[in-house]
Amino acid sequence: MIVLPLLKGLWLTLRRFFSKPITVQYPDVKRVPAPRWRGMHYFDKDAKGETTCVACGLCVAVCPSNCIYLEIGEREDGNRYPIRYEIDGLRCIFCGYCQEACPVNAIRLGPGYEYVKYSRADFTLTKESLLSMYEGKE
Ligand code: SF4
Ligand code: SF4
């Protein structure tokens, strides 16, 4: 009977019409991404506000996009730190390998998903921008 599928379709439309919408009025309304979401990177900080990165280079080695640049420095106490740490956000594929490989949990992928810039240079995440991102989180 040809009418039955038609009625089923209309019934489905009617049900959807009165159900709660799953869409949001972005950008006025923003959703918190799922906990497993891998968004914009940020650096974990110590009490002094410095990165906890020990410049081991594991994230650089594991990155499949080859988009992490690390310049290693050494403090007077012999501990290593990143003089320069940069991620090319245009090459990054947000795989999360850097976060997984980091032995001190210094580099992390946060909840940020708004990544729109006017110039290509602004897509480079520097040590300073990684430290200033997600203030107060975690
Ligand atoms: S998320 Fe993946 S591609 Fe992006 S910097 Fe980390 S390891 Fe590289
Ligand atoms: S972010 Fe982690 S893995 Fe990368 S250099 Fe620093 S300590 Fe090593």
JSON list of C-alpha atoms and ligand atoms in Angstrom, two decimals:
[
{"chain": "A", "resi": 1, "resn": "MET", "atom": "CA", "xyz": [0.00, 0.00, 0.00]},
{"chain": "A", "resi": 2, "resn": "ILE", "atom": "CA", "xyz": [1.56, 3.28, -1.10]},
{"chain": "A", "resi": 3, "resn": "VAL", "atom": "CA", "xyz": [-0.11, 5.43, 1.59]},
{"chain": "A", "resi": 4, "resn": "LEU", "atom": "CA", "xyz": [1.51, 3.64, 4.53]},
{"chain": "A", "resi": 5, "resn": "PRO", "atom": "CA", "xyz": [5.12, 4.81, 3.91]},
{"chain": "A", "resi": 6, "resn": "LEU", "atom": "CA", "xyz": [3.78, 8.30, 3.32]},
{"chain": "A", "resi": 7, "resn": "LEU", "atom": "CA", "xyz": [1.93, 8.27, 6.65]},
{"chain": "A", "resi": 8, "resn": "LYS", "atom": "CA", "xyz": [5.02, 6.91, 8.39]},
{"chain": "A", "resi": 9, "resn": "GLY", "atom": "CA", "xyz": [7.08, 9.74, 6.95]},
{"chain": "A", "resi": 10, "resn": "LEU", "atom": "CA", "xyz": [4.54, 12.34, 8.02]},
{"chain": "A", "resi": 11, "resn": "TRP", "atom": "CA", "xyz": [4.38, 10.84, 11.50]},
{"chain": "A", "resi": 12, "resn": "LEU", "atom": "CA", "xyz": [8.18, 11.06, 11.79]},
{"chain": "A", "resi": 13, "resn": "THR", "atom": "CA", "xyz": [8.13, 14.69, 10.65]},
{"chain": "A", "resi": 14, "resn": "LEU", "atom": "CA", "xyz": [5.41, 15.51, 13.15]},
{"chain": "A", "resi": 15, "resn": "ARG", "atom": "CA", "xyz": [7.32, 13.88, 15.99]},
{"chain": "A", "resi": 16, "resn": "ARG", "atom": "CA", "xyz": [10.50, 15.77, 15.13]},
{"chain": "A", "resi": 17, "resn": "PHE", "atom": "CA", "xyz": [8.53, 19.01, 14.88]},
{"chain": "A", "resi": 18, "resn": "PHE", "atom": "CA", "xyz": [7.55, 18.86, 18.55]},
{"chain": "A", "resi": 19, "resn": "SER", "atom": "CA", "xyz": [10.75, 17.36, 19.95]},
{"chain": "A", "resi": 20, "resn": "LYS", "atom": "CA", "xyz": [13.57, 19.38, 21.56]},
{"chain": "A", "resi": 21, "resn": "PRO", "atom": "CA", "xyz": [15.94, 20.78, 18.91]},
{"chain": "A", "resi": 22, "resn": "ILE", "atom": "CA", "xyz": [19.45, 19.35, 18.87]},
{"chain": "A", "resi": 23, "resn": "THR", "atom": "CA", "xyz": [20.90, 22.41, 17.16]},
{"chain": "A", "resi": 24, "resn": "VAL", "atom": "CA", "xyz": [22.20, 25.48, 19.03]},
{"chain": "A", "resi": 25, "resn": "GLN", "atom": "CA", "xyz": [22.28, 29.15, 18.06]},
{"chain": "A", "resi": 26, "resn": "TYR", "atom": "CA", "xyz": [26.03, 29.34, 17.57]},
{"chain": "A", "resi": 27, "resn": "PRO", "atom": "CA", "xyz": [27.91, 31.63, 18.27]},
{"chain": "A", "resi": 28, "resn": "ASP", "atom": "CA", "xyz": [25.44, 33.03, 20.83]},
{"chain": "A", "resi": 29, "resn": "VAL", "atom": "CA", "xyz": [25.20, 29.61, 22.42]},
{"chain": "A", "resi": 30, "resn": "LYS", "atom": "CA", "xyz": [28.31, 27.45, 22.71]},
{"chain": "A", "resi": 31, "resn": "ARG", "atom": "CA", "xyz": [28.49, 23.83, 23.65]},
{"chain": "A", "resi": 32, "resn": "VAL", "atom": "CA", "xyz": [31.18, 22.30, 25.81]},
{"chain": "A", "resi": 33, "resn": "PRO", "atom": "CA", "xyz": [32.77, 19.60, 23.65]},
{"chain": "A", "resi": 34, "resn": "ALA", "atom": "CA", "xyz": [32.82, 15.94, 24.68]},
{"chain": "A", "resi": 35, "resn": "PRO", "atom": "CA", "xyz": [35.46, 15.04, 27.31]},
{"chain": "A", "resi": 36, "resn": "ARG", "atom": "CA", "xyz": [37.46, 13.09, 24.73]},
{"chain": "A", "resi": 37, "resn": "TRP", "atom": "CA", "xyz": [37.53, 16.09, 22.38]},
{"chain": "A", "resi": 38, "resn": "ARG", "atom": "CA", "xyz": [41.01, 17.01, 21.16]},
{"chain": "A", "resi": 39, "resn": "GLY", "atom": "CA", "xyz": [41.04, 20.76, 20.59]},
{"chain": "A", "resi": 40, "resn": "MET", "atom": "CA", "xyz": [43.57, 23.53, 20.83]},
{"chain": "A", "resi": 41, "resn": "HIS", "atom": "CA", "xyz": [46.84, 22.75, 22.59]},
{"chain": "A", "resi": 42, "resn": "TYR", "atom": "CA", "xyz": [47.94, 24.37, 25.81]},
{"chain": "A", "resi": 43, "resn": "PHE", "atom": "CA", "xyz": [50.83, 24.05, 28.24]},
{"chain": "A", "resi": 44, "resn": "ASP", "atom": "CA", "xyz": [50.49, 22.84, 31.80]},
{"chain": "A", "resi": 45, "resn": "LYS", "atom": "CA", "xyz": [52.01, 25.33, 34.25]},
{"chain": "A", "resi": 46, "resn": "ASP", "atom": "CA", "xyz": [53.87, 25.08, 37.53]},
{"chain": "A", "resi": 47, "resn": "ALA", "atom": "CA", "xyz": [53.31, 27.37, 40.56]},
{"chain": "A", "resi": 48, "resn": "LYS", "atom": "CA", "xyz": [55.50, 30.06, 39.00]},
{"chain": "A", "resi": 49, "resn": "GLY", "atom": "CA", "xyz": [53.48, 30.05, 35.80]},
{"chain": "A", "resi": 50, "resn": "GLU", "atom": "CA", "xyz": [56.26, 28.39, 33.84]},
{"chain": "A", "resi": 51, "resn": "THR", "atom": "CA", "xyz": [55.70, 25.42, 31.57]},
{"chain": "A", "resi": 52, "resn": "THR", "atom": "CA", "xyz": [56.32, 22.01, 33.09]},
{"chain": "A", "resi": 53, "resn": "CYS", "atom": "CA", "xyz": [57.85, 20.91, 29.78]},
{"chain": "A", "resi": 54, "resn": "VAL", "atom": "CA", "xyz": [61.32, 19.40, 30.27]},
{"chain": "A", "resi": 55, "resn": "ALA", "atom": "CA", "xyz": [62.27, 19.70, 26.60]},
{"chain": "A", "resi": 56, "resn": "CYS", "atom": "CA", "xyz": [62.74, 15.95, 26.14]},
{"chain": "A", "resi": 57, "resn": "GLY", "atom": "CA", "xyz": [61.70, 16.14, 22.49]},
{"chain": "A", "resi": 58, "resn": "LEU", "atom": "CA", "xyz": [59.41, 13.11, 22.57]},
{"chain": "A", "resi": 59, "resn": "CYS", "atom": "CA", "xyz": [56.46, 15.10, 21.22]},
{"chain": "A", "resi": 60, "resn": "VAL", "atom": "CA", "xyz": [58.63, 16.31, 18.35]},
{"chain": "A", "resi": 61, "resn": "ALA", "atom": "CA", "xyz": [59.71, 12.75, 17.56]},
{"chain": "A", "resi": 62, "resn": "VAL", "atom": "CA", "xyz": [56.20, 11.31, 17.67]},
{"chain": "A", "resi": 63, "resn": "CYS", "atom": "CA", "xyz": [54.37, 14.06, 15.77]},
{"chain": "A", "resi": 64, "resn": "PRO", "atom": "CA", "xyz": [53.24, 12.58, 12.44]},
{"chain": "A", "resi": 65, "resn": "SER", "atom": "CA", "xyz": [52.82, 16.01, 10.87]},
{"chain": "A", "resi": 66, "resn": "ASN", "atom": "CA", "xyz": [56.26, 17.21, 11.86]},
{"chain": "A", "resi": 67, "resn": "CYS", "atom": "CA", "xyz": [54.72, 20.42, 13.07]},
{"chain": "A", "resi": 68, "resn": "ILE", "atom": "CA", "xyz": [56.41, 20.92, 16.46]},
{"chain": "A", "resi": 69, "resn": "TYR", "atom": "CA", "xyz": [59.54, 23.03, 16.68]},
{"chain": "A", "resi": 70, "resn": "LEU", "atom": "CA", "xyz": [61.60, 22.81, 19.88]},
{"chain": "A", "resi": 71, "resn": "GLU", "atom": "CA", "xyz": [64.69, 24.75, 20.89]},
{"chain": "A", "resi": 72, "resn": "ILE", "atom": "CA", "xyz": [66.23, 23.28, 24.03]},
{"chain": "A", "resi": 73, "resn": "GLY", "atom": "CA", "xyz": [67.76, 25.31, 26.85]},
{"chain": "A", "resi": 74, "resn": "GLU", "atom": "CA", "xyz": [69.43, 24.28, 30.09]},
{"chain": "A", "resi": 75, "resn": "ARG", "atom": "CA", "xyz": [68.98, 25.99, 33.44]},
{"chain": "A", "resi": 76, "resn": "GLU", "atom": "CA", "xyz": [71.76, 26.52, 36.00]},
{"chain": "A", "resi": 77, "resn": "ASP", "atom": "CA", "xyz": [70.52, 23.51, 37.97]},
{"chain": "A", "resi": 78, "resn": "GLY", "atom": "CA", "xyz": [70.96, 21.35, 34.87]},
{"chain": "A", "resi": 79, "resn": "ASN", "atom": "CA", "xyz": [67.25, 20.98, 34.10]},
{"chain": "A", "resi": 80, "resn": "ARG", "atom": "CA", "xyz": [66.20, 21.39, 30.50]},
{"chain": "A", "resi": 81, "resn": "TYR", "atom": "CA", "xyz": [63.45, 23.72, 29.36]},
{"chain": "A", "resi": 82, "resn": "PRO", "atom": "CA", "xyz": [62.10, 24.90, 26.01]},
{"chain": "A", "resi": 83, "resn": "ILE", "atom": "CA", "xyz": [63.63, 28.21, 24.92]},
{"chain": "A", "resi": 84, "resn": "ARG", "atom": "CA", "xyz": [61.32, 28.10, 21.95]},
{"chain": "A", "resi": 85, "resn": "TYR", "atom": "CA", "xyz": [58.39, 25.75, 21.47]},
{"chain": "A", "resi": 86, "resn": "GLU", "atom": "CA", "xyz": [56.08, 26.17, 18.52]},
{"chain": "A", "resi": 87, "resn": "ILE", "atom": "CA", "xyz": [53.28, 24.20, 16.95]},
{"chain": "A", "resi": 88, "resn": "ASP", "atom": "CA", "xyz": [52.24, 24.93, 13.39]},
{"chain": "A", "resi": 89, "resn": "GLY", "atom": "CA", "xyz": [48.48, 24.84, 13.77]},
{"chain": "A", "resi": 90, "resn": "LEU", "atom": "CA", "xyz": [47.94, 24.59, 10.02]},
{"chain": "A", "resi": 91, "resn": "ARG", "atom": "CA", "xyz": [49.89, 21.33, 9.80]},
{"chain": "A", "resi": 92, "resn": "CYS", "atom": "CA", "xyz": [48.61, 19.78, 13.02]},
{"chain": "A", "resi": 93, "resn": "ILE", "atom": "CA", "xyz": [46.02, 17.05, 12.58]},
{"chain": "A", "resi": 94, "resn": "PHE", "atom": "CA", "xyz": [45.00, 17.03, 16.27]},
{"chain": "A", "resi": 95, "resn": "CYS", "atom": "CA", "xyz": [45.87, 13.37, 16.64]},
{"chain": "A", "resi": 96, "resn": "GLY", "atom": "CA", "xyz": [46.89, 13.84, 20.28]},
{"chain": "A", "resi": 97, "resn": "TYR", "atom": "CA", "xyz": [50.12, 11.82, 19.98]},
{"chain": "A", "resi": 98, "resn": "CYS", "atom": "CA", "xyz": [52.13, 14.67, 21.51]},
{"chain": "A", "resi": 99, "resn": "GLN", "atom": "CA", "xyz": [49.91, 14.60, 24.59]},
{"chain": "A", "resi": 100, "resn": "GLU", "atom": "CA", "xyz": [50.18, 10.82, 24.83]},
{"chain": "A", "resi": 101, "resn": "ALA", "atom": "CA", "xyz": [53.96, 10.83, 24.45]},
{"chain": "A", "resi": 102, "resn": "CYS", "atom": "CA", "xyz": [54.70, 13.61, 26.95]},
{"chain": "A", "resi": 103, "resn": "PRO", "atom": "CA", "xyz": [56.23, 12.05, 30.11]},
{"chain": "A", "resi": 104, "resn": "VAL", "atom": "CA", "xyz": [55.25, 15.02, 32.32]},
{"chain": "A", "resi": 105, "resn": "ASN", "atom": "CA", "xyz": [51.84, 15.84, 30.85]},
{"chain": "A", "resi": 106, "resn": "ALA", "atom": "CA", "xyz": [53.07, 19.27, 29.84]},
{"chain": "A", "resi": 107, "resn": "ILE", "atom": "CA", "xyz": [51.50, 19.56, 26.41]},
{"chain": "A", "resi": 108, "resn": "ARG", "atom": "CA", "xyz": [47.79, 18.94, 26.32]},
{"chain": "A", "resi": 109, "resn": "LEU", "atom": "CA", "xyz": [44.94, 19.23, 23.91]},
{"chain": "A", "resi": 110, "resn": "GLY", "atom": "CA", "xyz": [42.21, 21.35, 25.42]},
{"chain": "A", "resi": 111, "resn": "PRO", "atom": "CA", "xyz": [38.54, 21.96, 24.70]},
{"chain": "A", "resi": 112, "resn": "GLY", "atom": "CA", "xyz": [39.07, 24.88, 22.30]},
{"chain": "A", "resi": 113, "resn": "TYR", "atom": "CA", "xyz": [37.50, 24.47, 18.89]},
{"chain": "A", "resi": 114, "resn": "GLU", "atom": "CA", "xyz": [37.27, 28.05, 17.64]},
{"chain": "A", "resi": 115, "resn": "TYR", "atom": "CA", "xyz": [40.36, 28.32, 15.49]},
{"chain": "A", "resi": 116, "resn": "VAL", "atom": "CA", "xyz": [39.76, 31.03, 12.95]},
{"chain": "A", "resi": 117, "resn": "LYS", "atom": "CA", "xyz": [42.39, 33.62, 12.09]},
{"chain": "A", "resi": 118, "resn": "TYR", "atom": "CA", "xyz": [42.93, 36.24, 9.44]},
{"chain": "A", "resi": 119, "resn": "SER", "atom": "CA", "xyz": [46.59, 35.55, 8.80]},
{"chain": "A", "resi": 120, "resn": "ARG", "atom": "CA", "xyz": [48.57, 32.32, 8.42]},
{"chain": "A", "resi": 121, "resn": "ALA", "atom": "CA", "xyz": [51.16, 33.51, 10.93]},
{"chain": "A", "resi": 122, "resn": "ASP", "atom": "CA", "xyz": [48.53, 33.64, 13.66]},
{"chain": "A", "resi": 123, "resn": "PHE", "atom": "CA", "xyz": [48.08, 29.89, 13.43]},
{"chain": "A", "resi": 124, "resn": "THR", "atom": "CA", "xyz": [51.50, 29.32, 14.98]},
{"chain": "A", "resi": 125, "resn": "LEU", "atom": "CA", "xyz": [51.12, 28.40, 18.64]},
{"chain": "A", "resi": 126, "resn": "THR", "atom": "CA", "xyz": [54.10, 29.76, 20.55]},
{"chain": "A", "resi": 127, "resn": "LYS", "atom": "CA", "xyz": [55.27, 28.86, 24.04]},
{"chain": "A", "resi": 128, "resn": "GLU", "atom": "CA", "xyz": [53.70, 32.08, 25.32]},
{"chain": "A", "resi": 129, "resn": "SER", "atom": "CA", "xyz": [50.34, 31.48, 23.65]},
{"chain": "A", "resi": 130, "resn": "LEU", "atom": "CA", "xyz": [50.31, 27.87, 24.87]},
{"chain": "A", "resi": 131, "resn": "LEU", "atom": "CA", "xyz": [50.87, 29.15, 28.40]},
{"chain": "A", "resi": 132, "resn": "SER", "atom": "CA", "xyz": [48.17, 31.80, 28.20]},
{"chain": "A", "resi": 133, "resn": "MET", "atom": "CA", "xyz": [45.53, 29.45, 26.81]},
{"chain": "A", "resi": 134, "resn": "TYR", "atom": "CA", "xyz": [42.79, 28.09, 29.07]},
{"chain": "A", "resi": 135, "resn": "GLU", "atom": "CA", "xyz": [43.78, 30.09, 32.12]},
{"chain": "A", "resi": 136, "resn": "GLY", "atom": "CA", "xyz": [42.54, 28.42, 35.26]},
{"chain": "A", "resi": 137, "resn": "LYS", "atom": "CA", "xyz": [41.65, 25.13, 33.60]},
{"chain": "A", "resi": 138, "resn": "GLU", "atom": "CA", "xyz": [43.05, 21.87, 35.03]},
{"chain": "B", "resi": 1, "resn": "SF4", "atom": "S1", "xyz": [48.22, 16.72, 17.85]},
{"chain": "B", "resi": 1, "resn": "SF4", "atom": "FE1", "xyz": [49.37, 15.29, 16.53]},
{"chain": "B", "resi": 1, "resn": "SF4", "atom": "S2", "xyz": [49.84, 16.47, 14.70]},
{"chain": "B", "resi": 1, "resn": "SF4", "atom": "FE2", "xyz": [49.24, 17.94, 16.28]},
{"chain": "B", "resi": 1, "resn": "SF4", "atom": "S3", "xyz": [51.15, 18.60, 17.23]},
{"chain": "B", "resi": 1, "resn": "SF4", "atom": "FE3", "xyz": [50.37, 16.87, 18.44]},
{"chain": "B", "resi": 1, "resn": "SF4", "atom": "S4", "xyz": [51.35, 15.06, 17.55]},
{"chain": "B", "resi": 1, "resn": "SF4", "atom": "FE4", "xyz": [51.57, 16.71, 16.08]},
{"chain": "B", "resi": 2, "resn": "SF4", "atom": "S1", "xyz": [55.96, 18.91, 25.76]},
{"chain": "B", "resi": 2, "resn": "SF4", "atom": "FE1", "xyz": [56.39, 16.99, 26.86]},
{"chain": "B", "resi": 2, "resn": "SF4", "atom": "S2", "xyz": [57.09, 15.57, 25.26]},
{"chain": "B", "resi": 2, "resn": "SF4", "atom": "FE2", "xyz": [57.23, 17.63, 24.40]},
{"chain": "B", "resi": 2, "resn": "SF4", "atom": "S3", "xyz": [59.33, 18.28, 24.82]},
{"chain": "B", "resi": 2, "resn": "SF4", "atom": "FE3", "xyz": [58.05, 19.02, 26.51]},
{"chain": "B", "resi": 2, "resn": "SF4", "atom": "S4", "xyz": [58.21, 17.42, 28.08]},
{"chain": "B", "resi": 2, "resn": "SF4", "atom": "FE4", "xyz": [58.92, 16.50, 26.15]}
]
